[in-house]
Amino acid sequence: MPPLHLISGTIPAMIPPQRISIPLWLALLLKKQKRCNIIPPDWMAYEHLELALKEENENAARFTDKLPYRWLEISELLLDGAADDFPQYGNNARRGEGDGGDIRVLLRGLREIRQAKARAGMNENLGGAYVQMTGLGLMEVTELKPYAISVMNDMQKLALPKDTRQERDDEDMEQDEDYDDEF
Amino acid sequence: MDDLSDILAEYNHPPTQRSTPESDISLLSTLYQTELSSPSLLPHPSELIERITTALSAQLTYLETSSDTLAAFTGVILQTEIERIKWLLRVYLRVRIAKLDKIQSSDLPADHQTGLWSRMSLEEAAYVKRHVRLLQAHYTRIFLRDFPERLRCMEEQRVGGAEGLEELEGDKAVVCRVRKDVRGLVDVGDDRGGIRLFEGDLVLLRWRYVREMCVGFVGDDKAVVELV
C-alpha cells in the first residue's frame, strides 16, 4: 500500500508482513477489510493481565500501574475488532480457540475489583477538599465523575458561604459592643 | 523502482498536507474534553481551529483532484479521517455553543475586549450578541412591559460583577489530569497547605485551584493540567 497522506501526518508505505505502528482507528479499519493483522499490546498479554489482577487483589489501597490510561476502551475495541489476533491461552488453546476469551475474563475481573475499590475510596474521601483518583482509567473516571462532582458541589452548598459567615461575625461583634455599653 | 516512485510521489505532494502535525488534532481533542468538563468558557483557540480547517479543506481538494490516481480504499481511509476530524470540530463547537446559550446579559462586561468577550471568537461574540438581544426582546414582549419602568432593566450586574461569576464557577468540582510534575505544593483548599502533583495523577478538586494552569487558559506547552 502506498504512503498515506493523512491530515494528522503521513504514514509510510505499508508492506506486509512488515510491522508498523499506525493509529488505532486506522488499524481497525484495515482489519475490518482483512488487510492487516493487529499485534496486541504487551499489556494485554495473558500473563501481564494475570499479574495486574493479582496486584489489584493484594493491594486494597491503590490501583495497579500495569494498565494504561485508556485500558478499558482499547481492550474493548481490540477484542471487538481483532479477537482472532490474540494468541491462544489456557483452556481456549486446548480447545483450539484464539478468540481472546480468557483475556476477556481477566479484564472483567480487573474491572470489577477496580470498580469496587474506587467506590469504597470515593465514599471515604468525598468530604474533603480534594480526592485522589490516580491510577484509574479514563472510562472509569468518567463513570464515577457525575456522582463525585455532584456530591462535592452539594457539600459546597452545605458549607456556609464566606460572606454570610463574615456578616454573622460582624453582627455578633456589634451585639457584644451594645452589651458593653450598658455597663 | 517502486521505492523511487514513492519518494517522488512524496516529493510532489503539496506541503500543506503535512503542515498540520498530529499534535493539532490531539490538542483539539484535549481542548474538547476540557471544555466539556470546565465550568468556565475557555478562550477560543482561533489559530488552532484555523489551521485545522485549512488542513481539512486542503485534504478535501487533494481527494477531489486525485480521485483517479488514488486506490478506492485509500480514498476511503482519507475520507474516514476527514469525517473523524470534522466530528471532533463539530462536538467541540457544540459544547461551546451550549455554554454561550447560558450566558446572560448581566455576565457580559460593557467593554467588548474584556471578560467573557475576550474568550470568544468573532462569530461566537456575534452569536451571543444576537442571542441576548433576542431574549431581551422576548422577555419584554412576554412580561417585562407589564412591569413598572424601574423594574424593566435587564442589565443589572450580578452580585460581585464578572468576578462574582468566576467565584461561582471556581467553586465547582472538576476532575483534572496532571500533564507534568509540579515542583512544590499546590494549594487545593485543604488545611494542610496543599498537595503534590505528579504527571498522570488524577485529582478531583475545585476548579479555582487549577484554572490558572489548565490547558486552554495557558498554552499547550505550559499547561500543567487538563480536565477529564
Short mmCIF file of C-alpha atoms in Angstrom, two decimals:
data_model
loop_
_atom_site.label_atom_id
_atom_site.label_comp_id
_atom_site.label_asym_id
_atom_site.label_seq_id
_atom_site.Cartn_x
_atom_site.Cartn_y
_atom_site.Cartn_z
CA MET A 1 0.00 0.00 0.00
CA PRO A 2 1.44 3.43 -0.96
CA PRO A 3 2.13 6.06 1.70
CA LEU A 4 -0.97 7.63 3.17
CA HIS A 5 -1.05 11.40 3.42
CA LEU A 6 -3.37 11.90 6.33
CA ILE A 7 -4.09 15.27 7.88
CA SER A 8 -2.59 14.04 11.11
CA GLY A 9 0.63 13.03 9.38
CA THR A 10 1.96 10.79 6.66
CA ILE A 11 2.00 7.07 7.14
CA PRO A 12 4.84 5.40 5.24
CA ALA A 13 4.17 2.68 2.71
CA MET A 14 2.84 -0.47 4.31
CA ILE A 15 4.35 -3.67 3.00
CA PRO A 16 3.12 -6.93 4.54
CA PRO A 17 4.38 -8.68 6.57
CA GLN A 18 6.41 -5.76 7.92
CA ARG A 19 5.25 -4.39 11.24
CA ILE A 20 4.33 -0.75 11.52
CA SER A 21 2.78 1.49 14.16
CA ILE A 22 -0.35 3.26 12.99
CA PRO A 23 -3.31 4.94 14.72
CA LEU A 24 -5.77 2.53 16.28
CA TRP A 25 -8.73 3.65 14.17
CA LEU A 26 -6.76 3.01 11.01
CA ALA A 27 -5.62 -0.40 12.20
CA LEU A 28 -9.20 -1.39 12.99
CA LEU A 29 -10.37 -0.12 9.63
CA LEU A 30 -7.70 -2.14 7.81
CA LYS A 31 -8.51 -5.12 9.97
CA LYS A 32 -12.17 -4.92 9.07
CA GLN A 33 -11.14 -5.06 5.42
CA LYS A 34 -8.91 -8.04 6.24
CA ARG A 35 -5.86 -6.12 5.10
CA CYS A 36 -3.84 -6.41 8.26
CA ASN A 37 -3.25 -8.28 11.47
CA ILE A 38 -3.04 -6.38 14.73
CA ILE A 39 -0.34 -7.22 17.21
CA PRO A 40 -1.93 -6.87 20.65
CA PRO A 41 -0.11 -4.51 23.04
CA ASP A 42 2.17 -6.07 25.64
CA TRP A 43 -0.08 -5.09 28.50
CA MET A 44 -2.87 -7.17 27.00
CA ALA A 45 -0.83 -10.37 27.18
CA TYR A 46 -2.44 -13.02 29.35
CA GLU A 47 0.48 -13.18 31.79
CA HIS A 48 0.61 -9.44 32.20
CA LEU A 49 -3.10 -9.12 32.93
CA GLU A 50 -2.91 -12.04 35.33
CA LEU A 51 -0.17 -10.21 37.22
CA ALA A 52 -2.16 -6.98 37.22
CA LEU A 53 -5.19 -8.78 38.62
CA LYS A 54 -3.06 -10.35 41.33
CA GLU A 55 -1.65 -6.96 42.28
CA GLU A 56 -5.09 -5.45 42.28
CA ASN A 57 -6.33 -8.16 44.62
CA GLU A 58 -3.41 -7.95 47.02
CA ASN A 59 -3.32 -4.21 47.45
CA ALA A 60 -6.58 -2.68 48.58
CA ALA A 61 -5.25 0.83 49.00
CA ARG A 62 -4.07 1.58 45.48
CA PHE A 63 -4.52 0.68 41.84
CA THR A 64 -2.02 -1.29 39.83
CA ASP A 65 0.21 0.69 37.49
CA LYS A 66 0.22 -2.13 34.98
CA LEU A 67 -2.66 -0.77 32.93
CA PRO A 68 -2.59 2.22 30.60
CA TYR A 69 -4.92 5.20 30.99
CA ARG A 70 -7.32 4.06 28.27
CA TRP A 71 -7.16 0.34 29.03
CA LEU A 72 -10.91 -0.26 29.01
CA GLU A 73 -11.51 1.47 25.70
CA ILE A 74 -8.54 -0.04 23.89
CA SER A 75 -9.11 -3.58 25.12
CA GLU A 76 -12.79 -3.40 24.24
CA LEU A 77 -12.06 -2.15 20.71
CA LEU A 78 -9.32 -4.70 20.10
CA LEU A 79 -11.30 -7.66 21.40
CA ASP A 80 -14.25 -6.49 19.38
CA GLY A 81 -12.47 -5.93 16.11
CA ALA A 82 -9.47 -8.20 16.22
CA ALA A 83 -10.17 -11.07 18.63
CA ASP A 84 -8.56 -13.58 16.28
CA ASP A 85 -5.23 -11.78 16.52
CA PHE A 86 -4.83 -12.69 20.17
CA PRO A 87 -2.64 -15.69 20.89
CA GLN A 88 -4.30 -18.70 22.45
CA TYR A 89 -4.02 -19.32 26.14
CA GLY A 90 -5.10 -21.87 28.73
CA ASN A 91 -8.42 -23.55 28.13
CA ASN A 92 -9.00 -21.89 24.83
CA ALA A 93 -5.69 -23.13 23.49
CA ARG A 94 -6.65 -26.69 24.34
CA ARG A 95 -9.89 -26.21 22.53
CA GLY A 96 -8.01 -24.54 19.73
CA GLU A 97 -9.77 -21.21 20.06
CA GLY A 98 -7.90 -17.97 19.72
CA ASP A 99 -10.70 -15.59 20.48
CA GLY A 100 -9.29 -13.74 23.42
CA GLY A 101 -11.90 -15.38 25.66
CA ASP A 102 -9.59 -15.81 28.60
CA ILE A 103 -8.42 -12.25 28.27
CA ARG A 104 -11.99 -11.09 28.46
CA VAL A 105 -12.41 -12.99 31.72
CA LEU A 106 -9.31 -11.37 33.19
CA LEU A 107 -10.37 -7.92 32.04
CA ARG A 108 -13.78 -8.40 33.57
CA GLY A 109 -12.19 -9.44 36.85
CA LEU A 110 -9.97 -6.36 36.78
CA ARG A 111 -12.86 -4.11 36.04
CA GLU A 112 -14.98 -5.42 38.88
CA ILE A 113 -12.37 -5.27 41.58
CA ARG A 114 -11.27 -1.80 40.50
CA GLN A 115 -14.82 -0.55 40.45
CA ALA A 116 -15.42 -1.82 43.98
CA LYS A 117 -12.21 -0.21 45.20
CA ALA A 118 -12.94 3.10 43.52
CA ARG A 119 -16.40 3.30 45.05
CA ALA A 120 -15.13 2.49 48.51
CA GLY A 121 -12.34 5.08 48.25
CA MET A 122 -14.71 7.67 46.86
CA ASN A 123 -17.15 7.42 49.73
CA GLU A 124 -14.36 7.75 52.26
CA ASN A 125 -12.89 10.90 50.78
CA LEU A 126 -15.67 12.94 49.25
CA GLY A 127 -15.98 15.19 52.30
CA GLY A 128 -12.51 16.70 51.88
CA ALA A 129 -11.08 19.45 49.73
CA TYR A 130 -9.87 17.01 47.09
CA VAL A 131 -9.97 13.35 46.14
CA GLN A 132 -7.06 11.48 44.61
CA MET A 133 -8.22 9.31 41.73
CA THR A 134 -4.77 8.48 40.39
CA GLY A 135 -4.50 5.08 38.76
CA LEU A 136 -8.00 4.97 37.39
CA GLY A 137 -8.57 4.78 33.65
CA LEU A 138 -10.36 7.44 31.63
CA MET A 139 -13.53 5.39 31.30
CA GLU A 140 -13.61 4.60 34.99
CA VAL A 141 -13.24 8.26 35.93
CA THR A 142 -15.99 9.20 33.51
CA GLU A 143 -18.22 6.66 35.19
CA LEU A 144 -17.61 7.97 38.69
CA LYS A 145 -17.47 11.64 37.78
CA PRO A 146 -21.14 12.64 37.72
CA TYR A 147 -21.70 11.23 41.19
CA ALA A 148 -18.46 12.55 42.68
CA ILE A 149 -18.88 16.04 41.25
CA SER A 150 -22.48 16.42 42.33
CA VAL A 151 -21.64 15.30 45.86
CA MET A 152 -18.76 17.73 46.06
CA ASN A 153 -20.85 20.60 44.71
CA ASP A 154 -23.59 19.85 47.22
CA MET A 155 -21.06 19.82 50.05
CA GLN A 156 -20.08 23.30 48.95
CA LYS A 157 -23.67 24.46 49.21
CA LEU A 158 -23.98 22.98 52.68
CA ALA A 159 -20.92 24.82 53.89
CA LEU A 160 -21.77 28.43 54.72
CA PRO A 161 -20.67 30.86 52.04
CA LYS A 162 -17.80 33.05 53.21
CA ASP A 163 -19.67 36.38 53.02
CA THR A 164 -22.57 35.31 55.22
CA ARG A 165 -20.21 33.90 57.78
CA GLN A 166 -18.37 37.23 57.85
CA GLU A 167 -21.61 39.17 58.30
CA ARG A 168 -22.65 36.93 61.15
CA ASP A 169 -19.39 37.57 62.92
CA ASP A 170 -19.85 41.30 62.45
CA GLU A 171 -23.34 41.15 63.91
CA ASP A 172 -22.11 39.23 66.89
CA MET A 173 -19.45 41.85 67.45
CA GLU A 174 -21.97 44.66 67.34
CA GLN A 175 -24.14 42.90 69.85
CA ASP A 176 -21.16 42.48 72.12
CA GLU A 177 -20.47 46.18 71.89
CA ASP A 178 -24.05 47.05 72.78
CA TYR A 179 -23.74 44.80 75.71
CA ASP A 180 -20.60 46.58 76.86
CA ASP A 181 -22.31 49.96 76.62
CA GLU A 182 -24.93 49.01 79.14
CA PHE A 183 -22.39 48.50 81.82
CA MET B 1 11.72 1.19 -8.82
CA ASP B 2 8.66 1.19 -6.61
CA ASP B 3 10.61 2.87 -3.86
CA LEU B 4 11.74 5.58 -6.18
CA SER B 5 8.22 6.40 -7.30
CA ASP B 6 7.16 6.52 -3.67
CA ILE B 7 9.84 9.04 -2.91
CA LEU B 8 8.89 11.05 -5.97
CA ALA B 9 5.23 10.93 -5.05
CA GLU B 10 6.04 12.19 -1.62
CA TYR B 11 8.12 14.96 -3.08
CA ASN B 12 5.33 16.02 -5.43
CA HIS B 13 2.76 16.00 -2.71
CA PRO B 14 1.66 19.50 -1.70
CA PRO B 15 3.42 20.50 1.52
CA THR B 16 0.19 21.78 3.08
CA GLN B 17 -0.80 18.19 3.68
CA ARG B 18 1.85 17.76 6.30
CA SER B 19 1.91 21.20 7.84
CA THR B 20 -0.60 20.18 10.49
CA PRO B 21 1.16 17.86 12.85
CA GLU B 22 -0.62 15.18 14.74
CA SER B 23 -0.38 17.35 17.82
CA ASP B 24 -3.00 19.76 16.47
CA ILE B 25 -5.63 17.05 16.35
CA SER B 26 -4.77 15.67 19.75
CA LEU B 27 -4.70 19.18 21.18
CA LEU B 28 -8.19 19.75 19.82
CA SER B 29 -9.42 16.56 21.43
CA THR B 30 -7.83 17.58 24.75
CA LEU B 31 -9.46 21.00 24.46
CA TYR B 32 -12.80 19.38 23.72
CA GLN B 33 -12.58 17.19 26.79
CA THR B 34 -11.50 20.15 28.93
CA GLU B 35 -14.18 22.46 27.56
CA LEU B 36 -16.77 19.76 28.22
CA SER B 37 -15.77 19.49 31.86
CA SER B 38 -14.85 23.05 32.73
CA PRO B 39 -17.39 25.30 34.42
CA SER B 40 -15.95 28.35 32.60
CA LEU B 41 -15.89 29.18 28.93
CA LEU B 42 -12.29 28.66 27.78
CA PRO B 43 -10.56 31.12 25.43
CA HIS B 44 -11.29 30.34 21.79
CA PRO B 45 -8.23 28.77 20.12
CA SER B 46 -8.65 30.69 16.87
CA GLU B 47 -5.28 29.79 15.38
CA LEU B 48 -5.69 26.10 16.05
CA ILE B 49 -9.17 26.00 14.54
CA GLU B 50 -7.90 27.97 11.56
CA ARG B 51 -5.04 25.53 11.00
CA ILE B 52 -7.29 22.51 11.25
CA THR B 53 -10.00 23.84 8.94
CA THR B 54 -7.37 24.85 6.40
CA ALA B 55 -5.86 21.38 6.52
CA LEU B 56 -9.30 19.85 6.14
CA SER B 57 -10.16 21.81 3.04
CA ALA B 58 -6.71 21.16 1.57
CA GLN B 59 -7.23 17.46 2.12
CA LEU B 60 -10.67 17.61 0.51
CA THR B 61 -9.22 19.35 -2.53
CA TYR B 62 -6.48 16.75 -2.73
CA LEU B 63 -9.09 14.00 -2.55
CA GLU B 64 -11.21 15.58 -5.26
CA THR B 65 -8.39 16.31 -7.66
CA SER B 66 -6.63 13.00 -7.38
CA SER B 67 -9.55 10.59 -7.24
CA ASP B 68 -8.29 8.97 -10.47
CA THR B 69 -4.88 8.13 -9.15
CA LEU B 70 -5.88 7.06 -5.66
CA ALA B 71 -6.88 3.49 -4.97
CA ALA B 72 -10.52 3.29 -3.90
CA PHE B 73 -9.56 2.05 -0.49
CA THR B 74 -7.04 4.82 0.08
CA GLY B 75 -9.83 7.25 -0.65
CA VAL B 76 -11.97 5.56 1.98
CA ILE B 77 -9.23 5.93 4.58
CA LEU B 78 -8.65 9.59 3.80
CA GLN B 79 -12.35 10.24 3.95
CA THR B 80 -12.69 8.39 7.24
CA GLU B 81 -10.04 10.61 8.74
CA ILE B 82 -11.75 13.72 7.44
CA GLU B 83 -15.00 12.59 9.00
CA ARG B 84 -13.30 11.90 12.31
CA ILE B 85 -11.78 15.36 12.45
CA LYS B 86 -15.00 17.01 11.34
CA TRP B 87 -16.83 15.20 14.09
CA LEU B 88 -14.32 16.43 16.64
CA LEU B 89 -14.68 20.00 15.42
CA ARG B 90 -18.43 19.75 15.48
CA VAL B 91 -18.74 18.41 19.02
CA TYR B 92 -16.20 20.95 20.22
CA LEU B 93 -18.12 23.88 18.76
CA ARG B 94 -21.39 22.45 20.07
CA VAL B 95 -20.10 22.31 23.62
CA ARG B 96 -19.11 25.94 23.30
CA ILE B 97 -22.45 26.96 21.84
CA ALA B 98 -24.23 25.22 24.70
CA LYS B 99 -22.18 27.37 27.08
CA LEU B 100 -22.79 30.53 25.07
CA ASP B 101 -26.52 29.91 25.28
CA LYS B 102 -26.36 30.04 29.05
CA ILE B 103 -24.67 33.43 29.13
CA GLN B 104 -26.89 36.17 30.49
CA SER B 105 -26.55 39.80 29.64
CA SER B 106 -25.52 40.51 33.22
CA ASP B 107 -22.44 38.28 32.83
CA LEU B 108 -21.12 40.34 29.94
CA PRO B 109 -18.87 43.32 30.60
CA ALA B 110 -19.68 46.53 28.78
CA ASP B 111 -16.19 46.62 27.30
CA HIS B 112 -16.05 44.17 24.43
CA GLN B 113 -12.35 43.46 24.85
CA THR B 114 -12.54 42.10 28.37
CA GLY B 115 -14.01 39.31 30.44
CA LEU B 116 -16.13 36.74 28.71
CA TRP B 117 -15.96 38.63 25.41
CA SER B 118 -12.22 38.12 25.11
CA ARG B 119 -12.69 34.36 25.28
CA MET B 120 -14.98 34.20 22.24
CA SER B 121 -14.22 34.10 18.57
CA LEU B 122 -15.72 36.85 16.40
CA GLU B 123 -18.50 34.54 15.27
CA GLU B 124 -19.26 33.49 18.80
CA ALA B 125 -19.41 37.07 20.03
CA ALA B 126 -21.83 37.96 17.23
CA TYR B 127 -23.90 34.92 18.11
CA VAL B 128 -24.07 35.88 21.79
CA LYS B 129 -25.00 39.45 20.96
CA ARG B 130 -27.90 38.32 18.84
CA HIS B 131 -28.94 35.74 21.37
CA VAL B 132 -29.01 38.25 24.21
CA ARG B 133 -30.90 40.76 22.08
CA LEU B 134 -33.49 38.17 21.09
CA LEU B 135 -34.01 37.11 24.68
CA GLN B 136 -34.38 40.71 25.77
CA ALA B 137 -37.00 41.36 23.11
CA HIS B 138 -38.81 38.19 24.02
CA TYR B 139 -38.88 38.94 27.75
CA THR B 140 -40.08 42.46 27.06
CA ARG B 141 -42.91 41.18 24.92
CA ILE B 142 -43.95 38.44 27.32
CA PHE B 143 -43.83 40.13 30.69
CA LEU B 144 -41.40 42.97 31.17
CA ARG B 145 -43.70 45.52 29.51
CA ASP B 146 -46.24 44.96 32.30
CA PHE B 147 -43.68 45.85 34.92
CA PRO B 148 -43.14 49.35 36.26
CA GLU B 149 -40.41 51.20 34.39
CA ARG B 150 -37.71 50.87 37.01
CA LEU B 151 -38.02 47.05 37.18
CA ARG B 152 -37.50 46.55 33.47
CA CYS B 153 -33.76 46.80 33.40
CA MET B 154 -32.07 43.53 32.49
CA GLU B 155 -28.57 44.90 32.64
CA GLU B 156 -28.36 44.81 36.38
CA GLN B 157 -24.99 43.46 37.33
CA ARG B 158 -24.58 40.13 39.02
CA VAL B 159 -23.54 40.37 42.66
CA GLY B 160 -19.80 40.91 42.53
CA GLY B 161 -19.82 41.58 38.78
CA ALA B 162 -17.76 39.39 36.48
CA GLU B 163 -15.69 38.30 39.45
CA GLY B 164 -18.86 37.03 41.05
CA LEU B 165 -19.33 34.73 38.10
CA GLU B 166 -15.76 33.49 38.31
CA GLU B 167 -16.19 32.92 42.02
CA LEU B 168 -19.29 30.88 41.33
CA GLU B 169 -17.57 28.81 38.66
CA GLY B 170 -14.49 28.37 40.81
CA ASP B 171 -16.48 26.56 43.46
CA LYS B 172 -17.47 23.79 41.07
CA ALA B 173 -15.72 20.46 41.35
CA VAL B 174 -13.72 19.10 38.40
CA VAL B 175 -11.52 16.10 37.75
CA CYS B 176 -8.13 17.08 36.40
CA ARG B 177 -5.31 15.04 34.95
CA VAL B 178 -1.79 16.26 35.62
CA ARG B 179 0.34 16.62 32.49
CA LYS B 180 3.68 17.18 34.15
CA ASP B 181 5.24 17.10 37.60
CA VAL B 182 4.87 20.23 39.68
CA ARG B 183 7.64 21.36 41.99
CA GLY B 184 6.41 22.10 45.47
CA LEU B 185 2.92 22.03 46.90
CA VAL B 186 -0.18 23.14 45.05
CA ASP B 187 -2.91 24.76 47.10
CA VAL B 188 -6.17 22.86 46.76
CA GLY B 189 -8.02 24.43 49.66
CA ASP B 190 -7.24 21.74 52.19
CA ASP B 191 -5.94 22.61 55.64
CA ARG B 192 -2.51 21.04 55.21
CA GLY B 193 -1.05 23.58 52.82
CA GLY B 194 -1.64 21.79 49.52
CA ILE B 195 -0.74 18.59 47.72
CA ARG B 196 1.93 17.47 45.32
CA LEU B 197 1.02 16.84 41.71
CA PHE B 198 2.82 14.31 39.55
CA GLU B 199 2.42 13.52 35.89
CA GLY B 200 -0.51 11.20 35.30
CA ASP B 201 -2.21 11.97 38.62
CA LEU B 202 -5.97 12.32 38.62
CA VAL B 203 -7.45 14.61 41.21
CA LEU B 204 -10.98 15.70 41.97
CA LEU B 205 -10.87 19.27 43.27
CA ARG B 206 -12.37 22.71 42.93
CA TRP B 207 -11.93 24.48 39.61
CA ARG B 208 -10.45 27.66 41.07
CA TYR B 209 -7.27 25.92 42.19
CA VAL B 210 -6.30 24.62 38.77
CA ARG B 211 -7.90 27.15 36.48
CA GLU B 212 -4.76 29.23 36.00
CA MET B 213 -2.69 26.22 34.96
CA CYS B 214 -5.24 24.45 32.82
CA VAL B 215 -4.87 23.79 29.12
CA GLY B 216 -6.96 26.33 27.23
CA PHE B 217 -6.19 29.12 29.68
CA VAL B 218 -2.45 28.72 29.29
CA GLY B 219 -0.54 27.48 26.26
CA ASP B 220 -0.37 23.81 25.43
CA ASP B 221 3.31 23.62 26.40
CA LYS B 222 2.88 25.41 29.71
CA ALA B 223 -0.35 23.80 30.86
CA VAL B 224 0.05 21.64 33.93
CA VAL B 225 -3.39 20.05 33.96
CA GLU B 226 -6.20 19.14 31.61
CA LEU B 227 -9.72 18.29 32.68
CA VAL B 228 -11.25 14.86 32.30
#
